[in-house]
Short mmCIF file of C-alpha atoms in Angstrom, two decimals:
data_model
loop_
_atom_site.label_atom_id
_atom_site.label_comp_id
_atom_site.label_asym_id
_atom_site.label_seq_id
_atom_site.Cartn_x
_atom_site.Cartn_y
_atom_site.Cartn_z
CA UNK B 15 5.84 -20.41 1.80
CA UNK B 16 3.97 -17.99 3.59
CA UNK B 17 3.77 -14.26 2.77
CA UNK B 18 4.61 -11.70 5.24
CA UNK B 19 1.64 -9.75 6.76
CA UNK B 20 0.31 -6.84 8.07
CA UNK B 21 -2.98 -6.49 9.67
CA UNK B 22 -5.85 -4.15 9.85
CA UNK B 23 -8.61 -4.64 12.86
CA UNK B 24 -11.27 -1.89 13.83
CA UNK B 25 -11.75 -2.04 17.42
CA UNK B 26 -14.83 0.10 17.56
CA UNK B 27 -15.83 2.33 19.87
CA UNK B 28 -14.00 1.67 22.75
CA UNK B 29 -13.14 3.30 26.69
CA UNK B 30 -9.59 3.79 26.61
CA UNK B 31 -8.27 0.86 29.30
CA UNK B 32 -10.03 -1.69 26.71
CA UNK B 33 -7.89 -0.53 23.58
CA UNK B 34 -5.06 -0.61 25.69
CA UNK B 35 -4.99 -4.34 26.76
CA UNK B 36 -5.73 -5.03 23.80
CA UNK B 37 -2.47 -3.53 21.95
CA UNK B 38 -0.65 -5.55 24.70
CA UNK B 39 -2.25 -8.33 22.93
CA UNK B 40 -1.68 -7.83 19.63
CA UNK B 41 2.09 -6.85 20.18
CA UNK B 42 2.77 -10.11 22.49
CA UNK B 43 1.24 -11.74 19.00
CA UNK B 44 3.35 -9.55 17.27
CA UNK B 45 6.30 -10.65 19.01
CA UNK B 46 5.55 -14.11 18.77
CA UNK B 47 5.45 -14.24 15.29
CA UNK B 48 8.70 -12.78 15.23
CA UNK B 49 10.31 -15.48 17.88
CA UNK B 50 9.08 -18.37 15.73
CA UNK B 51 9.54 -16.63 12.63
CA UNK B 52 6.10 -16.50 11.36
CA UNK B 53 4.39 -14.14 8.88
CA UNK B 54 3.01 -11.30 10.93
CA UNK B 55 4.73 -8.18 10.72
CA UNK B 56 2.28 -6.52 12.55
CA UNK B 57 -1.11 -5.31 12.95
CA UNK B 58 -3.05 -1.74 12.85
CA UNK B 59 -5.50 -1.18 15.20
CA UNK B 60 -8.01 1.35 14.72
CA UNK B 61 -10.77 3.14 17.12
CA UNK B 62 -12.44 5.50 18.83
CA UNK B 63 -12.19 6.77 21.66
CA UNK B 64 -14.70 7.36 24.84
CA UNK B 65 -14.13 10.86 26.16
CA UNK B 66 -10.43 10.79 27.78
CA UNK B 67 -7.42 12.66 29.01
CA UNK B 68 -4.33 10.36 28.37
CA UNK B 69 -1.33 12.04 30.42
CA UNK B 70 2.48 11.06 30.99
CA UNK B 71 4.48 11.28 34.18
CA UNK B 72 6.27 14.93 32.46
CA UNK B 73 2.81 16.25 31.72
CA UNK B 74 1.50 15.41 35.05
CA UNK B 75 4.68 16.96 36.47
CA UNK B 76 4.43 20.28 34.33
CA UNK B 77 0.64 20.89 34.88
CA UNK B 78 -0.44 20.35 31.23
CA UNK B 79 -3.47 19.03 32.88
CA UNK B 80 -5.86 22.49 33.14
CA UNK B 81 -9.28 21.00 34.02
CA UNK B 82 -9.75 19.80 37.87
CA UNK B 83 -10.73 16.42 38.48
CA UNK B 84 -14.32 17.78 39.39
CA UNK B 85 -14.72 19.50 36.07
CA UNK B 86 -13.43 16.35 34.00
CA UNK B 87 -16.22 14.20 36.37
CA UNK B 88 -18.95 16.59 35.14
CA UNK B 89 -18.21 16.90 31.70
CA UNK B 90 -17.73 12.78 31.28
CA UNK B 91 -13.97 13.27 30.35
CA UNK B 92 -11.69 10.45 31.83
CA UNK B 93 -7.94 10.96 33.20
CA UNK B 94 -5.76 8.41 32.23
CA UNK B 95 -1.97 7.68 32.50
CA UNK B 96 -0.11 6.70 29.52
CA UNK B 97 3.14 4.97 28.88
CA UNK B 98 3.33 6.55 25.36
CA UNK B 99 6.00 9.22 24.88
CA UNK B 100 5.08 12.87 24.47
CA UNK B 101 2.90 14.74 26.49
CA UNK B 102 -0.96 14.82 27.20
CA UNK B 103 -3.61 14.84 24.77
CA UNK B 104 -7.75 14.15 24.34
CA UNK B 105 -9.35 11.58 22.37
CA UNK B 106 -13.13 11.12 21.86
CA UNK B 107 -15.60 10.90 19.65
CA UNK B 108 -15.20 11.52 15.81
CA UNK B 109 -11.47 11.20 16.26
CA UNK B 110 -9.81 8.26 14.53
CA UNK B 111 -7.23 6.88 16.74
CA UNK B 112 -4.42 4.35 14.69
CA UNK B 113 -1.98 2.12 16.61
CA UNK B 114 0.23 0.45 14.62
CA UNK B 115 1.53 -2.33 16.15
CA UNK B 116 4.68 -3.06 14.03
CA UNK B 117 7.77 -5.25 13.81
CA UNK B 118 10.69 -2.43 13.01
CA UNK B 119 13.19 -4.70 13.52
CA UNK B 120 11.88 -7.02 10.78
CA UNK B 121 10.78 -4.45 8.67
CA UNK B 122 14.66 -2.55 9.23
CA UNK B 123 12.58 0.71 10.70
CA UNK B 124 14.40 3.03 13.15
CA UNK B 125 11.82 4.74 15.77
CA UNK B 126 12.81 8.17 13.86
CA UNK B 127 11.47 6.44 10.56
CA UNK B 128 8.33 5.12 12.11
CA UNK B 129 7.39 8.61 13.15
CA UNK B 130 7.76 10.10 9.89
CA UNK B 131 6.19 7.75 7.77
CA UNK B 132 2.96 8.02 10.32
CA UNK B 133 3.57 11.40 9.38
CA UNK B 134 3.86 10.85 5.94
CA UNK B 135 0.78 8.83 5.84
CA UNK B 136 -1.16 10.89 7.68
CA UNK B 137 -0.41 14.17 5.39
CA UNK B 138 -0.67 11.46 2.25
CA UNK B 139 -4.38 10.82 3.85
CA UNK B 140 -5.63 14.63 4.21
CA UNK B 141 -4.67 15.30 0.60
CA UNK B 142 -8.05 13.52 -0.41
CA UNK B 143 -9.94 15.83 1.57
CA UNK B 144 -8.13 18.76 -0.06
CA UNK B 145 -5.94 19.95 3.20
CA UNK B 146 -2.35 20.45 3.18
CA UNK B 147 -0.94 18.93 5.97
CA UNK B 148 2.98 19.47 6.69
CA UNK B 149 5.53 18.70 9.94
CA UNK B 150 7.08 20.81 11.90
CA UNK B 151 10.73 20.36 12.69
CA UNK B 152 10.10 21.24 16.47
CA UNK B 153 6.93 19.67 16.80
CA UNK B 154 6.04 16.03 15.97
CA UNK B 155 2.85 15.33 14.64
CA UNK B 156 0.74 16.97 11.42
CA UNK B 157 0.07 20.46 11.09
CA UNK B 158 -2.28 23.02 9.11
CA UNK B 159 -1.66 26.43 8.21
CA UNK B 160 1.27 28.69 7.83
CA UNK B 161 3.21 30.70 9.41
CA UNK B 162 4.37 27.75 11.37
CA UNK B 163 4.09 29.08 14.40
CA UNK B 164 0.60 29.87 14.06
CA UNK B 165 -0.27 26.60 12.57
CA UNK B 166 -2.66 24.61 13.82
CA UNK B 167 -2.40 20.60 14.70
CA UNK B 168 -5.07 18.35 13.20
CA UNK B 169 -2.94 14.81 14.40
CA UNK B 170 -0.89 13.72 17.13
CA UNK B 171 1.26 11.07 17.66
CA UNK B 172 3.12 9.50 20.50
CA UNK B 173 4.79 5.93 20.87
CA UNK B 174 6.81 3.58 22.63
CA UNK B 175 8.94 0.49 21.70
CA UNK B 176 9.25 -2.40 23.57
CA UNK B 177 11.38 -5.26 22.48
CA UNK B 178 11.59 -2.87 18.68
CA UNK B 179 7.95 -3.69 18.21
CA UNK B 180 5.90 -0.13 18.48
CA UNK B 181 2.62 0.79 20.34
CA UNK B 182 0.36 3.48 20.86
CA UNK B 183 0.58 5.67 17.58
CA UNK B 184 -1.55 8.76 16.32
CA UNK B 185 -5.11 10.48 16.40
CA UNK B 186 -6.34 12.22 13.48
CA UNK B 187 -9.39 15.35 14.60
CA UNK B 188 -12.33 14.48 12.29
CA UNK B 189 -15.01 15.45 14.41
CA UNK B 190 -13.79 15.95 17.47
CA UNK B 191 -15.34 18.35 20.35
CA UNK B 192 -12.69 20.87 20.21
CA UNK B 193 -13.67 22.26 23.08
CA UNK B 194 -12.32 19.65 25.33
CA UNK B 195 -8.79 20.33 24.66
CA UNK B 196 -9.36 23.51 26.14
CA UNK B 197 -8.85 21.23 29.61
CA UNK B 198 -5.22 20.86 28.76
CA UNK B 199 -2.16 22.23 26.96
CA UNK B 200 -2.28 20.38 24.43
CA UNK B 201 0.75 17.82 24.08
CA UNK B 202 2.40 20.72 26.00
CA UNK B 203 2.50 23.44 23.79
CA UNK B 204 1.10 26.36 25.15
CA UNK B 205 -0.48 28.66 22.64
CA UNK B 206 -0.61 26.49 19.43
CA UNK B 207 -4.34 25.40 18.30
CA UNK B 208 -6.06 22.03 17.19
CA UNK B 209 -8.45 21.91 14.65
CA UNK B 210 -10.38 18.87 12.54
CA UNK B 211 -10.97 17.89 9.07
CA UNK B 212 -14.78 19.07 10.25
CA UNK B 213 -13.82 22.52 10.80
CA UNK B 214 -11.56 22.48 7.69
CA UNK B 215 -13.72 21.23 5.23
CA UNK B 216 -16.74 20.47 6.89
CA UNK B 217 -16.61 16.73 6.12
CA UNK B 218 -16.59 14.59 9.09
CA UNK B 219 -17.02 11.02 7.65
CA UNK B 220 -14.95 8.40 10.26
CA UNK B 221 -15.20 5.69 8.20
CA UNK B 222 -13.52 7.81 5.16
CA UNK B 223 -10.67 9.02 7.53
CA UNK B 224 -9.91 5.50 8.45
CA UNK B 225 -9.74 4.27 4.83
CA UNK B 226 -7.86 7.20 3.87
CA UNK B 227 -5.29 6.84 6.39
CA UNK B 228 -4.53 2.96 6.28
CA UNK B 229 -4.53 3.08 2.92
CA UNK B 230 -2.37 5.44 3.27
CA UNK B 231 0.16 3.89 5.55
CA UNK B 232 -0.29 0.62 3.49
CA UNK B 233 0.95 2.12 0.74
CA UNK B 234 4.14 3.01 2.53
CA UNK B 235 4.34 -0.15 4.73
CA UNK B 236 3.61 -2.71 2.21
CA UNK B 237 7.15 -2.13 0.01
CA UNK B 238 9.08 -2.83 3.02
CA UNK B 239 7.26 -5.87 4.10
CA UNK B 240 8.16 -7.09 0.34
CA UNK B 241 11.54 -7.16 0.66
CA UNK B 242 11.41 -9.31 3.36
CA UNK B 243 12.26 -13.00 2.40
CA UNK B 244 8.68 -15.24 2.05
CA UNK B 245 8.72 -17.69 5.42
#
């Protein structure tokens, strides 16, 4: 009998095409396991980012892309289309990027679930650097600060399901440049800030985000992948 498992690789550092074959990878494993009714449930991939711009047919569309292509060249920022939902957003250094690539059919998740237990997770996470992180019913993702609408977001999230196992997933600002998401709006909402655990606390350990945050969604994953019958 074989218990069912979840995953956890660190990719690295790594330029953005790179990370993206390799979730293709993982969730063609994924599905395999699945077909021949194996023990993976899935896998979370974590990394870090190169400088890039990832962007979506709408946010291409709506010119949430601010920066021209000459400005992105000189400041070593990449533009890159996404097939994630949402809009467009940055990632780069001293942001911890998390793709969980996960079974929801086995583990009897809805796409409305997955979002809000990476939501969960993420605001579960931020508690152990003292920061109260909440959602906004508008907005998905995890926010600081009230009023709401002046509330700033310290983690996106955007996926997409293929075959009801999930890719792409959420980025957490540790350290991240700020300043680069002044080259878009970012995941199209004009006039909200971003901010970082860095500017919040003035911590900007990687390493201690990423721990934080899988165990985090671990601890929220792992009772569902118990109920499931041992293979």
């Amino acid at each position: 009998m074989h218990e069912h498992a979840l995953e956890v690789i660190d990719l690295g550092r790594s330029a953005y095409a790179e990370a993206y074959a390799e979730q293709h990878r993982h969730h063609a494993d994924v599905l395999a396991s699945r077909d021949a009714g194996g023990p993976l449930l899935g896998r979370i991939l974590t990394v870090e980012h190169d400088p890039v711009i990832t962007v979506t047919k709408k946010a291409r569309q709506a010119g949430h892309v601010l920066a021209s292509p000459e400005l992105l060249d000189r400041t070593g920022i990449e533009l890159h289309d996404t097939d994630r939902g949402g809009d467009v957003t940055y990632h780069g250094p001293g942001q911890l990027v998390v793709y969980p690539i996960l079974d929801l059919k086995r583990l009897k998740l809805g796409l409305h679930d997955h979002m809000r237990l990476m939501e969960d997770a993420v605001i579960g996470a931020l508690r152990s650097f003292g920061i109260e992180g909440h959602r906004d019913a508008d907005a998905t993702g995890v926010w600081v600060g009230e009023p709401i609408e002046q509330a700033a977001k310290v983690c996106a999230m955007g996926v997409r399901v293929r075959r009801w196992v999930t890719m792409h997933g959420l980025a957490l600002n540790v350290a991240t440049d700020l300043s680069h998401f002044d080259h878009i709006v970012p995941c199209g909402l004009a006039g909200r800030p971003v901010t970082s655990i860095q500017k919040l606390t003035g911590r900007a350990d990687l390493m201690e985000a990423r721990d934080a945050v899988i165990s985090s969604l671990l601890e929220r994953l792992g009772p569902l992948a118990a109920e499931i019958p041992a293979t």
